[in-house]
Amino acid sequence: MHSPTLHLTLLTLTLTTITTHAAKLYDDYSFSALTHLSDASPYFIPNIPPKDPDPPPGCKVTRAAYLVRNGAIFTDSALESSLIAPFVHKLQTKGNATHWCNVNGTELAFLHDWARKPAFNASDGDVLARAGKLEANTLGVQMSWRYPGLAVPRRVWSASSQRAFRTAENLVRGLELPDGQIQVVAVPESDAVPQPDTASARGSLTPHQVCGAYDAEMGSEKVAQYVRKYTGPILARFETLIPDFPWESNDVLAMQELCGYETATKASSSFCSSSLFSSDEWLAFEYARDLDWFFRTGYGNVEMAGTLGMGWVDAMMKILTATASKGGSPKIEDVVLDAGGQLSGRRKAKRADETPNEAASPAGQEQDLYLSVSHAELLASVLTTLGLFNDSAYSMSGNTSYTMPLDRINHARSWSTSNMLPFLGNIAIEKMNCSSAYGLDEVIDANDGDFYRVLVNEAPQVWPGCADGPAESCSRAGLQGMWEGWTARFGNWAGLCGTDGGAGSMGGKMDFFWEPGNGTAVG
């Protein structure tokens, strides 16, 4: 007979074994700071929601429009001047030998050598990095694989800044087969008074730059309140290691921003180390950046953000819903620009009173794929116009301020800019013919098989206002209803941004998509 003590010992050993095995079996936690850097994240596919990016069974993509953010850059010039350069200068002037002796073997030890030779300097601001060129080229190749049945575009439109234009060029190199077949049209980024024959007179791919009412500091006090809260414990930890160094919240922000920019420059960064910042501290940084975008070009500033995005949305709705030409692709000249934003059809005979913005484009400009390259501000605004990632859309209150509190992180939020606005972030709106889809015969017949869906960084999203098609896509009738709603709410550019006769007076339109003229051929 076994003693009770032996039974207890065996039970203890068994429970210990089970506990140890359970910890190993389910201990699969992993964390990468690079996917939580907001607009400084390298491009990645978040797969949120985890819906199949391929067209639904029985559907075929017949046309697509993309808005693409510039690829990875060495550093952002605004961040360079406001955060990074002051931090580097402080390290170089305030970090004496005594400081560095105290931190040997700690998470701050690398700063001594790093401060002597940072990975980049002020002259690199806003310049597309090699990683950014590779990202764009890869996206172009992936587009060609994704849409083998769509004609290669003749023209791609880009904001005129170096980082946007070079992104467009490298994207084109991934798309085209023979060199010189695709032209990149630069749309000036300027608030100067435009000339009648310039692209800036016909709209802008950077509407935030030409709307006089746009405030880049919107919500900055609220963001600063949260930054002070989350950086407090970090500063206390750093002050313990280097008591005499004048640590500030901006130093923490600079170091966390450097994680993304250094990685784009040299594929790694000591600032990304988990010993420097914990996963919770990275999530706090991400939330601070989410708050910034939320109050500037998101639902915390919804009327402005929605209006800034409406120009691109309206132009793409007209293009995507236009009647196809005989060759199967829509001709740019087929889309009639009507002031009321009604569903466009084929061009009729030229009228005597036709305006310059309605003038036909050169013959043969047929496209299935429409690509625009701009900055993160336009992507965030377009997402707001479309009603995507709106946490308040499914709440009883509908109050956006409840969704982004300042005293804690809303970990369940949809508005996550790392997933929305990484370098090379992209929004795609696809027109599909779903005549062969199953189980929706009535809605398919009523819409002639035409359905639309939106993808963000290759992940299909569901419009809050329409999900009546295959795989929660949106019918033509449903899209028309949403389009009318967007126009009614966000179509008053003149009332919000003014009509001073300069570029700002045309910022709400993007008529350059219909204008003749060639861009730069990419070799």
Short mmCIF file of C-alpha atoms in Angstrom, two decimals:
data_model
loop_
_atom_site.label_atom_id
_atom_site.label_comp_id
_atom_site.label_asym_id
_atom_site.label_seq_id
_atom_site.Cartn_x
_atom_site.Cartn_y
_atom_site.Cartn_z
CA MET A 1 0.00 0.00 0.00
CA HIS A 2 1.32 3.42 -0.98
CA SER A 3 1.56 6.07 1.71
CA PRO A 4 -0.50 9.31 1.51
CA THR A 5 2.77 11.21 1.34
CA LEU A 6 3.79 9.32 -1.79
CA HIS A 7 0.39 10.00 -3.39
CA LEU A 8 0.75 13.72 -2.62
CA THR A 9 4.27 13.79 -4.04
CA LEU A 10 3.18 12.08 -7.27
CA LEU A 11 0.21 14.45 -7.59
CA THR A 12 2.47 17.45 -7.11
CA LEU A 13 4.90 16.19 -9.76
CA THR A 14 2.03 15.49 -12.16
CA LEU A 15 0.50 18.95 -11.72
CA THR A 16 3.92 20.55 -12.14
CA THR A 17 4.46 18.62 -15.36
CA ILE A 18 1.03 19.54 -16.70
CA THR A 19 1.53 23.23 -15.85
CA THR A 20 4.93 23.31 -17.52
CA HIS A 21 3.66 21.61 -20.66
CA ALA A 22 0.62 23.88 -20.81
CA ALA A 23 2.84 26.96 -20.63
CA LYS A 24 4.97 25.71 -23.51
CA LEU A 25 2.00 24.54 -25.52
CA TYR A 26 0.18 27.86 -25.47
CA ASP A 27 3.07 30.28 -25.00
CA ASP A 28 3.11 31.58 -28.59
CA TYR A 29 3.22 35.31 -27.80
CA SER A 30 5.36 37.30 -30.17
CA PHE A 31 5.61 41.01 -30.84
CA SER A 32 7.23 43.13 -33.55
CA ALA A 33 7.49 46.86 -33.04
CA LEU A 34 7.66 47.32 -36.81
CA THR A 35 3.96 46.54 -37.19
CA HIS A 36 3.00 49.11 -34.53
CA LEU A 37 4.74 52.26 -35.77
CA SER A 38 1.72 53.89 -37.40
CA ASP A 39 2.81 55.80 -40.53
CA ALA A 40 6.47 54.87 -39.91
CA SER A 41 5.77 51.13 -40.27
CA PRO A 42 7.29 49.35 -43.27
CA TYR A 43 4.71 47.89 -45.60
CA PHE A 44 3.00 44.76 -44.34
CA ILE A 45 -0.31 42.99 -44.96
CA PRO A 46 -2.32 43.04 -41.71
CA ASN A 47 -5.08 40.66 -42.94
CA ILE A 48 -7.65 42.51 -40.82
CA PRO A 49 -10.28 41.22 -41.22
CA PRO A 50 -8.92 37.85 -42.39
CA LYS A 51 -11.14 37.80 -45.49
CA ASP A 52 -9.99 36.21 -48.75
CA PRO A 53 -8.43 38.89 -50.99
CA ASP A 54 -9.28 36.93 -54.13
CA PRO A 55 -12.57 37.81 -55.85
CA PRO A 56 -15.57 35.86 -54.52
CA PRO A 57 -16.48 32.66 -56.44
CA GLY A 58 -18.32 33.58 -59.63
CA CYS A 59 -16.90 37.13 -59.68
CA LYS A 60 -14.25 38.68 -61.92
CA VAL A 61 -12.57 42.06 -61.47
CA THR A 62 -13.26 44.23 -64.52
CA ARG A 63 -11.83 47.54 -63.32
CA ALA A 64 -9.87 48.82 -60.32
CA ALA A 65 -8.72 52.11 -58.81
CA TYR A 66 -5.82 52.41 -56.37
CA LEU A 67 -4.64 55.16 -54.06
CA VAL A 68 -1.09 54.40 -52.92
CA ARG A 69 1.00 56.13 -50.29
CA ASN A 70 4.69 56.83 -50.99
CA GLY A 71 7.13 54.07 -50.08
CA ALA A 72 9.59 54.17 -47.18
CA ILE A 73 11.69 57.33 -46.90
CA PHE A 74 14.91 58.08 -45.02
CA THR A 75 13.12 60.45 -42.68
CA ASP A 76 10.20 62.85 -42.65
CA SER A 77 11.44 66.45 -42.83
CA ALA A 78 8.87 67.71 -40.33
CA LEU A 79 9.80 65.00 -37.81
CA GLU A 80 13.47 65.60 -38.53
CA SER A 81 13.25 69.26 -37.56
CA SER A 82 10.84 68.91 -34.64
CA LEU A 83 11.95 65.66 -32.98
CA ILE A 84 14.95 63.84 -34.42
CA ALA A 85 17.44 66.68 -34.97
CA PRO A 86 16.88 68.18 -31.48
CA PHE A 87 17.34 64.73 -29.94
CA VAL A 88 20.59 64.11 -31.83
CA HIS A 89 21.87 67.58 -30.93
CA LYS A 90 21.07 66.97 -27.27
CA LEU A 91 22.95 63.67 -27.30
CA GLN A 92 25.96 65.29 -28.92
CA THR A 93 26.09 68.28 -26.57
CA LYS A 94 24.64 67.05 -23.28
CA GLY A 95 25.83 63.45 -23.18
CA ASN A 96 29.26 63.72 -21.51
CA ALA A 97 31.67 60.89 -20.73
CA THR A 98 30.32 60.46 -17.19
CA HIS A 99 26.86 59.80 -18.57
CA TRP A 100 28.01 57.04 -20.87
CA CYS A 101 30.14 55.31 -18.26
CA ASN A 102 27.02 54.94 -16.15
CA VAL A 103 25.02 53.21 -18.85
CA ASN A 104 27.52 50.61 -20.04
CA GLY A 105 25.73 47.30 -20.28
CA THR A 106 22.26 48.90 -20.20
CA GLU A 107 19.66 49.42 -22.90
CA LEU A 108 20.93 52.99 -23.48
CA ALA A 109 24.59 52.10 -24.01
CA PHE A 110 24.34 52.14 -27.84
CA LEU A 111 23.45 55.84 -27.88
CA HIS A 112 27.08 56.88 -27.30
CA ASP A 113 28.34 55.52 -30.60
CA TRP A 114 25.08 56.14 -32.43
CA ALA A 115 25.10 59.88 -31.69
CA ARG A 116 28.48 60.22 -33.37
CA LYS A 117 27.15 59.04 -36.71
CA PRO A 118 23.35 58.85 -37.13
CA ALA A 119 22.04 56.76 -40.01
CA PHE A 120 20.93 59.84 -41.97
CA ASN A 121 20.99 63.62 -41.87
CA ALA A 122 18.65 66.51 -42.60
CA SER A 123 19.41 66.43 -46.35
CA ASP A 124 17.78 62.98 -46.52
CA GLY A 125 14.40 64.35 -45.47
CA ASP A 126 11.47 63.08 -47.57
CA VAL A 127 13.79 61.18 -49.94
CA LEU A 128 12.61 57.73 -51.04
CA ALA A 129 14.88 55.06 -49.57
CA ARG A 130 16.04 51.97 -51.45
CA ALA A 131 13.59 49.93 -49.39
CA GLY A 132 10.82 52.24 -50.58
CA LYS A 133 11.81 51.71 -54.21
CA LEU A 134 11.79 47.95 -53.72
CA GLU A 135 8.40 48.08 -51.98
CA ALA A 136 6.86 50.02 -54.86
CA ASN A 137 8.37 47.80 -57.53
CA THR A 138 7.10 44.71 -55.73
CA LEU A 139 3.61 46.17 -55.47
CA GLY A 140 3.61 46.79 -59.21
CA VAL A 141 4.55 43.19 -59.90
CA GLN A 142 1.86 41.97 -57.52
CA MET A 143 -0.73 44.12 -59.28
CA SER A 144 0.19 42.63 -62.64
CA TRP A 145 -0.27 39.15 -61.16
CA ARG A 146 -3.49 40.09 -59.41
CA TYR A 147 -5.11 41.54 -62.54
CA PRO A 148 -3.82 39.51 -65.50
CA GLY A 149 -6.97 40.28 -67.48
CA LEU A 150 -6.82 44.06 -67.07
CA ALA A 151 -5.04 46.30 -69.52
CA VAL A 152 -1.80 47.87 -68.29
CA PRO A 153 -2.53 51.56 -67.59
CA ARG A 154 -1.30 54.19 -70.00
CA ARG A 155 -0.96 56.84 -67.29
CA VAL A 156 -0.35 56.88 -63.55
CA TRP A 157 -0.99 60.04 -61.53
CA SER A 158 1.30 61.17 -58.73
CA ALA A 159 1.70 64.07 -56.35
CA SER A 160 4.77 65.99 -57.51
CA SER A 161 6.99 65.52 -54.43
CA GLN A 162 10.12 63.42 -54.89
CA ARG A 163 8.97 60.62 -52.60
CA ALA A 164 5.58 60.28 -54.32
CA PHE A 165 6.85 60.61 -57.88
CA ARG A 166 9.73 58.15 -57.37
CA THR A 167 7.29 55.72 -55.77
CA ALA A 168 5.08 55.97 -58.87
CA GLU A 169 8.06 55.41 -61.16
CA ASN A 170 9.14 52.27 -59.33
CA LEU A 171 5.58 50.98 -59.17
CA VAL A 172 5.37 51.40 -62.95
CA ARG A 173 8.61 49.46 -63.43
CA GLY A 174 6.94 46.53 -61.70
CA LEU A 175 3.82 46.85 -63.86
CA GLU A 176 5.06 47.32 -67.38
CA LEU A 177 6.81 44.88 -69.67
CA PRO A 178 8.49 47.04 -72.36
CA ASP A 179 10.01 50.28 -71.04
CA GLY A 180 8.34 53.57 -71.82
CA GLN A 181 4.80 52.25 -72.14
CA ILE A 182 3.43 53.98 -69.03
CA GLN A 183 3.69 57.67 -68.23
CA VAL A 184 3.68 59.21 -64.77
CA VAL A 185 1.73 62.47 -64.60
CA ALA A 186 2.94 64.79 -61.82
CA VAL A 187 0.16 66.78 -60.15
CA PRO A 188 1.73 69.89 -58.54
CA GLU A 189 1.70 70.21 -54.77
CA SER A 190 1.21 73.93 -54.35
CA ASP A 191 -1.18 76.48 -52.93
CA ALA A 192 -0.01 79.07 -55.44
CA VAL A 193 -2.47 80.62 -57.86
CA PRO A 194 -2.59 78.13 -60.75
CA GLN A 195 -2.36 78.82 -64.45
CA PRO A 196 -5.38 77.74 -66.53
CA ASP A 197 -3.46 75.00 -68.33
CA THR A 198 -1.73 73.45 -65.33
CA ALA A 199 -2.74 70.37 -63.39
CA SER A 200 -3.03 72.41 -60.18
CA ALA A 201 -5.85 74.37 -61.79
CA ARG A 202 -7.78 71.12 -62.12
CA GLY A 203 -7.38 69.81 -58.61
CA SER A 204 -4.81 68.33 -56.29
CA LEU A 205 -3.68 64.96 -54.99
CA THR A 206 -2.71 66.79 -51.79
CA PRO A 207 -5.97 68.58 -50.92
CA HIS A 208 -4.85 69.19 -47.33
CA GLN A 209 -2.20 71.52 -48.72
CA VAL A 210 -4.67 73.70 -50.65
CA CYS A 211 -7.55 73.89 -48.17
CA GLY A 212 -7.04 77.05 -46.16
CA ALA A 213 -9.19 75.76 -43.30
CA TYR A 214 -7.10 72.63 -42.74
CA ASP A 215 -5.16 72.78 -39.47
CA ALA A 216 -2.21 70.39 -39.14
CA GLU A 217 -2.19 71.06 -35.38
CA MET A 218 -5.79 69.95 -34.90
CA GLY A 219 -6.01 67.88 -31.71
CA SER A 220 -2.35 68.43 -30.80
CA GLU A 221 -3.16 69.36 -27.19
CA LYS A 222 -5.12 66.13 -26.71
CA VAL A 223 -2.29 64.10 -28.23
CA ALA A 224 0.25 65.85 -25.99
CA GLN A 225 -1.89 65.01 -22.95
CA TYR A 226 -1.71 61.31 -23.75
CA VAL A 227 1.99 61.47 -24.66
CA ARG A 228 2.82 62.96 -21.27
CA LYS A 229 0.91 60.15 -19.61
CA TYR A 230 2.57 57.23 -21.40
CA THR A 231 6.11 58.64 -21.50
CA GLY A 232 6.17 59.44 -17.77
CA PRO A 233 7.27 55.98 -16.59
CA ILE A 234 9.75 55.69 -19.47
CA LEU A 235 11.38 58.99 -18.55
CA ALA A 236 11.60 57.88 -14.92
CA ARG A 237 13.43 54.72 -16.03
CA PHE A 238 15.84 56.66 -18.27
CA GLU A 239 16.48 59.25 -15.55
CA THR A 240 17.52 56.45 -13.21
CA LEU A 241 20.17 55.38 -15.72
CA ILE A 242 21.34 58.91 -16.59
CA PRO A 243 20.17 61.25 -13.80
CA ASP A 244 21.77 64.42 -15.19
CA PHE A 245 20.58 64.09 -18.80
CA PRO A 246 17.64 66.45 -19.60
CA TRP A 247 15.15 63.79 -20.74
CA GLU A 248 11.86 64.96 -22.26
CA SER A 249 8.80 63.30 -23.78
CA ASN A 250 9.95 64.36 -27.25
CA ASP A 251 13.14 62.33 -26.78
CA VAL A 252 11.05 59.19 -26.29
CA LEU A 253 8.98 60.02 -29.39
CA ALA A 254 12.15 60.61 -31.42
CA MET A 255 13.64 57.27 -30.40
CA GLN A 256 10.46 55.39 -31.24
CA GLU A 257 10.12 57.14 -34.61
CA LEU A 258 13.75 56.27 -35.36
CA CYS A 259 12.93 52.58 -35.12
CA GLY A 260 10.94 52.77 -38.35
CA TYR A 261 13.07 55.25 -40.26
CA GLU A 262 16.37 53.55 -39.45
CA THR A 263 14.93 50.20 -40.44
CA ALA A 264 13.97 51.66 -43.83
CA THR A 265 17.51 52.99 -44.18
CA LYS A 266 19.63 50.05 -43.08
CA ALA A 267 17.21 47.14 -42.44
CA SER A 268 17.59 47.20 -38.64
CA SER A 269 17.66 49.59 -35.72
CA SER A 270 18.77 49.43 -32.10
CA PHE A 271 15.80 51.66 -31.31
CA CYS A 272 13.49 48.71 -32.05
CA SER A 273 14.99 46.60 -29.27
CA SER A 274 12.54 45.07 -26.81
CA SER A 275 15.00 45.90 -24.03
CA LEU A 276 14.69 49.60 -24.85
CA PHE A 277 10.89 49.71 -25.02
CA SER A 278 8.47 47.03 -23.92
CA SER A 279 5.59 45.87 -26.10
CA ASP A 280 3.18 47.90 -23.95
CA GLU A 281 5.31 51.00 -24.51
CA TRP A 282 5.26 50.41 -28.25
CA LEU A 283 1.48 50.02 -28.17
CA ALA A 284 1.27 53.32 -26.29
CA PHE A 285 3.36 55.04 -28.96
CA GLU A 286 1.13 53.56 -31.66
CA TYR A 287 -1.96 54.85 -29.88
CA ALA A 288 -0.47 58.34 -29.62
CA ARG A 289 0.08 58.35 -33.39
CA ASP A 290 -3.46 57.01 -33.91
CA LEU A 291 -4.81 59.92 -31.88
CA ASP A 292 -2.85 62.38 -34.01
CA TRP A 293 -4.27 61.00 -37.27
CA PHE A 294 -7.74 60.66 -35.72
CA PHE A 295 -7.97 64.35 -34.83
CA ARG A 296 -6.30 65.66 -37.99
CA THR A 297 -7.66 63.55 -40.85
CA GLY A 298 -10.00 61.07 -39.19
CA TYR A 299 -13.31 60.84 -37.38
CA GLY A 300 -12.18 63.30 -34.72
CA ASN A 301 -12.25 65.90 -37.51
CA VAL A 302 -14.78 64.13 -39.70
CA GLU A 303 -16.22 67.01 -41.75
CA MET A 304 -12.78 68.24 -42.77
CA ALA A 305 -11.32 64.78 -43.33
CA GLY A 306 -14.31 63.57 -45.30
CA THR A 307 -14.26 66.66 -47.49
CA LEU A 308 -10.52 66.32 -48.17
CA GLY A 309 -11.07 62.73 -49.34
CA MET A 310 -14.21 63.40 -51.37
CA GLY A 311 -12.40 64.62 -54.49
CA TRP A 312 -10.59 61.34 -55.08
CA VAL A 313 -13.62 59.26 -54.09
CA ASP A 314 -15.91 61.18 -56.44
CA ALA A 315 -13.47 60.91 -59.35
CA MET A 316 -13.01 57.17 -58.87
CA MET A 317 -16.75 56.58 -58.53
CA LYS A 318 -17.27 58.27 -61.91
CA ILE A 319 -14.49 56.26 -63.49
CA LEU A 320 -15.46 52.90 -62.01
CA THR A 321 -19.15 53.23 -62.82
CA ALA A 322 -18.64 54.57 -66.36
CA THR A 323 -19.94 52.53 -69.27
CA ALA A 324 -17.24 50.50 -71.01
CA SER A 325 -16.12 51.30 -74.53
CA LYS A 326 -16.30 48.75 -77.32
CA GLY A 327 -12.94 47.32 -76.38
CA GLY A 328 -14.21 46.50 -72.92
CA SER A 329 -12.29 49.21 -71.06
CA PRO A 330 -13.60 52.64 -70.11
CA LYS A 331 -12.17 55.52 -72.07
CA ILE A 332 -11.27 58.52 -70.00
CA GLU A 333 -13.24 60.66 -72.42
CA ASP A 334 -16.30 58.47 -71.88
CA VAL A 335 -16.81 59.89 -68.40
CA VAL A 336 -18.76 63.14 -68.42
CA LEU A 337 -18.01 65.40 -65.47
CA ASP A 338 -21.38 66.60 -64.22
CA ALA A 339 -21.71 69.09 -61.42
CA GLY A 340 -24.35 67.05 -59.62
CA GLY A 341 -22.18 63.97 -59.18
CA GLN A 342 -24.73 61.72 -60.85
CA LEU A 343 -23.83 58.28 -62.14
CA SER A 344 -21.77 58.87 -65.30
CA GLY A 345 -22.34 57.24 -68.65
CA ARG A 346 -20.86 57.30 -72.14
CA ARG A 347 -19.92 60.63 -73.65
CA LYS A 348 -22.43 62.08 -76.04
CA ALA A 349 -21.70 64.33 -78.95
CA LYS A 350 -19.77 67.44 -77.98
CA ARG A 351 -22.01 70.31 -76.96
CA ALA A 352 -21.46 73.91 -77.91
CA ASP A 353 -21.39 74.91 -74.23
CA GLU A 354 -19.02 72.15 -73.13
CA THR A 355 -16.51 73.36 -70.54
CA PRO A 356 -12.72 72.76 -70.75
CA ASN A 357 -12.96 70.23 -67.92
CA GLU A 358 -15.30 68.14 -70.07
CA ALA A 359 -13.05 68.20 -73.11
CA ALA A 360 -12.27 64.78 -74.49
CA SER A 361 -8.92 63.18 -73.77
CA PRO A 362 -6.72 61.92 -76.63
CA ALA A 363 -8.16 58.96 -78.47
CA GLY A 364 -7.05 55.53 -77.32
CA GLN A 365 -6.56 56.42 -73.64
CA GLU A 366 -8.29 53.26 -72.46
CA GLN A 367 -7.57 52.00 -68.97
CA ASP A 368 -8.80 49.28 -66.68
CA LEU A 369 -6.48 50.18 -63.81
CA TYR A 370 -6.28 53.69 -62.36
CA LEU A 371 -3.38 54.39 -60.02
CA SER A 372 -2.80 57.50 -57.90
CA VAL A 373 0.20 58.05 -55.61
CA SER A 374 0.06 60.59 -52.81
CA HIS A 375 0.71 61.01 -49.09
CA ALA A 376 -0.75 59.47 -45.95
CA GLU A 377 -3.01 62.49 -45.36
CA LEU A 378 -5.06 61.70 -48.47
CA LEU A 379 -5.34 57.99 -47.61
CA ALA A 380 -6.59 58.75 -44.10
CA SER A 381 -9.08 61.26 -45.49
CA VAL A 382 -10.38 58.86 -48.14
CA LEU A 383 -10.87 56.12 -45.54
CA THR A 384 -12.91 58.60 -43.50
CA THR A 385 -14.99 59.60 -46.54
CA LEU A 386 -15.72 55.93 -47.21
CA GLY A 387 -16.75 55.33 -43.59
CA LEU A 388 -14.13 52.65 -42.96
CA PHE A 389 -12.45 51.90 -39.61
CA ASN A 390 -15.14 53.96 -37.87
CA ASP A 391 -15.54 52.54 -34.36
CA SER A 392 -18.60 54.67 -33.69
CA ALA A 393 -20.46 53.22 -36.71
CA TYR A 394 -21.46 50.18 -34.67
CA SER A 395 -21.96 51.87 -31.31
CA MET A 396 -25.26 53.02 -29.86
CA SER A 397 -24.00 56.52 -29.15
CA GLY A 398 -22.33 57.26 -32.47
CA ASN A 399 -20.01 59.58 -30.50
CA THR A 400 -16.49 59.35 -31.92
CA SER A 401 -14.92 60.90 -28.81
CA TYR A 402 -15.84 57.80 -26.81
CA THR A 403 -13.86 55.55 -29.14
CA MET A 404 -10.45 57.18 -28.60
CA PRO A 405 -10.10 58.03 -24.88
CA LEU A 406 -7.10 59.97 -23.63
CA ASP A 407 -6.62 58.16 -20.32
CA ARG A 408 -6.19 54.62 -21.70
CA ILE A 409 -5.70 52.70 -24.92
CA ASN A 410 -8.74 51.40 -26.73
CA HIS A 411 -7.17 48.09 -27.71
CA ALA A 412 -10.34 47.02 -29.52
CA ARG A 413 -10.35 50.01 -31.88
CA SER A 414 -10.61 49.71 -35.64
CA TRP A 415 -8.79 53.00 -36.20
CA SER A 416 -5.26 51.57 -36.18
CA THR A 417 -3.01 53.57 -38.48
CA SER A 418 -0.28 50.92 -38.50
CA ASN A 419 -2.74 48.72 -40.39
CA MET A 420 -4.06 51.61 -42.47
CA LEU A 421 -1.14 53.91 -43.28
CA PRO A 422 2.18 52.06 -43.37
CA PHE A 423 4.67 53.10 -46.02
CA LEU A 424 3.18 52.12 -49.39
CA GLY A 425 -0.24 51.71 -47.76
CA ASN A 426 -2.92 51.40 -50.41
CA ILE A 427 -6.66 51.56 -50.91
CA ALA A 428 -8.19 49.62 -53.81
CA ILE A 429 -11.75 49.86 -55.08
CA GLU A 430 -12.59 47.00 -57.43
CA LYS A 431 -15.48 46.73 -59.83
CA MET A 432 -16.51 43.09 -60.28
CA ASN A 433 -18.85 41.24 -62.58
CA CYS A 434 -20.54 38.56 -60.47
CA SER A 435 -23.02 37.16 -63.00
CA SER A 436 -21.82 33.63 -62.17
CA ALA A 437 -22.04 33.97 -58.38
CA TYR A 438 -24.37 31.67 -56.47
CA GLY A 439 -27.43 32.31 -54.33
CA LEU A 440 -28.00 36.00 -55.06
CA ASP A 441 -29.84 35.79 -58.36
CA GLU A 442 -32.31 38.58 -57.61
CA VAL A 443 -29.74 41.20 -56.56
CA ILE A 444 -27.35 40.09 -59.32
CA ASP A 445 -30.01 40.50 -61.99
CA ALA A 446 -31.13 43.86 -60.60
CA ASN A 447 -27.58 45.22 -60.86
CA ASP A 448 -26.53 43.56 -64.14
CA GLY A 449 -23.95 41.59 -62.18
CA ASP A 450 -22.03 44.73 -61.12
CA PHE A 451 -20.63 44.76 -57.59
CA TYR A 452 -17.92 46.73 -55.85
CA ARG A 453 -15.59 46.13 -52.93
CA VAL A 454 -12.82 47.99 -51.18
CA LEU A 455 -9.50 46.58 -49.98
CA VAL A 456 -7.03 48.27 -47.63
CA ASN A 457 -3.50 46.91 -47.82
CA GLU A 458 -4.89 43.88 -49.65
CA ALA A 459 -7.46 43.09 -46.94
CA PRO A 460 -11.12 43.28 -48.11
CA GLN A 461 -13.21 45.63 -45.96
CA VAL A 462 -16.96 45.84 -45.52
CA TRP A 463 -18.68 49.16 -46.06
CA PRO A 464 -20.96 49.92 -43.08
CA GLY A 465 -23.61 51.13 -45.53
CA CYS A 466 -23.69 48.24 -48.01
CA ALA A 467 -22.96 44.51 -47.94
CA ASP A 468 -25.62 43.00 -50.20
CA GLY A 469 -23.31 41.31 -52.71
CA PRO A 470 -21.13 38.20 -52.83
CA ALA A 471 -18.71 38.02 -49.87
CA GLU A 472 -20.21 41.24 -48.45
CA SER A 473 -19.40 43.28 -51.52
CA CYS A 474 -21.70 46.14 -52.51
CA SER A 475 -24.19 46.21 -55.37
CA ARG A 476 -24.22 48.96 -57.99
CA ALA A 477 -27.45 50.34 -56.51
CA GLY A 478 -25.99 50.23 -53.00
CA LEU A 479 -22.85 52.03 -54.13
CA GLN A 480 -24.93 54.70 -55.82
CA GLY A 481 -26.79 55.28 -52.56
CA MET A 482 -23.57 55.57 -50.56
CA TRP A 483 -22.07 57.88 -53.20
CA GLU A 484 -25.05 60.20 -52.93
CA GLY A 485 -24.69 60.18 -49.14
CA TRP A 486 -20.98 61.00 -49.29
CA THR A 487 -21.66 63.80 -51.76
CA ALA A 488 -24.40 65.30 -49.60
CA ARG A 489 -22.20 65.29 -46.50
CA PHE A 490 -18.72 65.97 -47.86
CA GLY A 491 -19.31 67.67 -51.23
CA ASN A 492 -19.17 71.28 -50.04
CA TRP A 493 -15.48 72.00 -50.59
CA ALA A 494 -16.12 75.69 -51.31
CA GLY A 495 -18.08 76.15 -48.09
CA LEU A 496 -15.37 74.51 -45.97
CA CYS A 497 -12.16 75.54 -47.75
CA GLY A 498 -13.18 78.75 -49.53
CA THR A 499 -12.98 79.88 -53.15
CA ASP A 500 -10.20 82.42 -53.34
CA GLY A 501 -9.41 81.84 -57.01
CA GLY A 502 -6.20 79.99 -56.20
CA ALA A 503 -5.44 76.29 -56.21
CA GLY A 504 -7.59 75.98 -53.11
CA SER A 505 -10.71 76.74 -55.13
CA MET A 506 -10.20 73.55 -57.16
CA GLY A 507 -8.91 71.31 -54.39
CA GLY A 508 -12.21 69.51 -54.08
CA LYS A 509 -12.04 68.24 -57.64
CA MET A 510 -9.61 65.98 -59.43
CA ASP A 511 -10.43 66.84 -63.01
CA PHE A 512 -6.85 66.14 -64.13
CA PHE A 513 -7.83 62.47 -64.58
CA TRP A 514 -9.79 63.54 -67.67
CA GLU A 515 -7.33 66.06 -69.07
CA PRO A 516 -5.12 65.50 -72.12
CA GLY A 517 -1.38 65.75 -71.86
CA ASN A 518 1.45 63.35 -71.27
CA GLY A 519 3.57 62.72 -68.25
CA THR A 520 7.07 61.28 -67.95
CA ALA A 521 7.70 57.93 -69.61
CA VAL A 522 9.37 55.47 -67.24
CA GLY A 523 12.35 53.56 -68.61
#
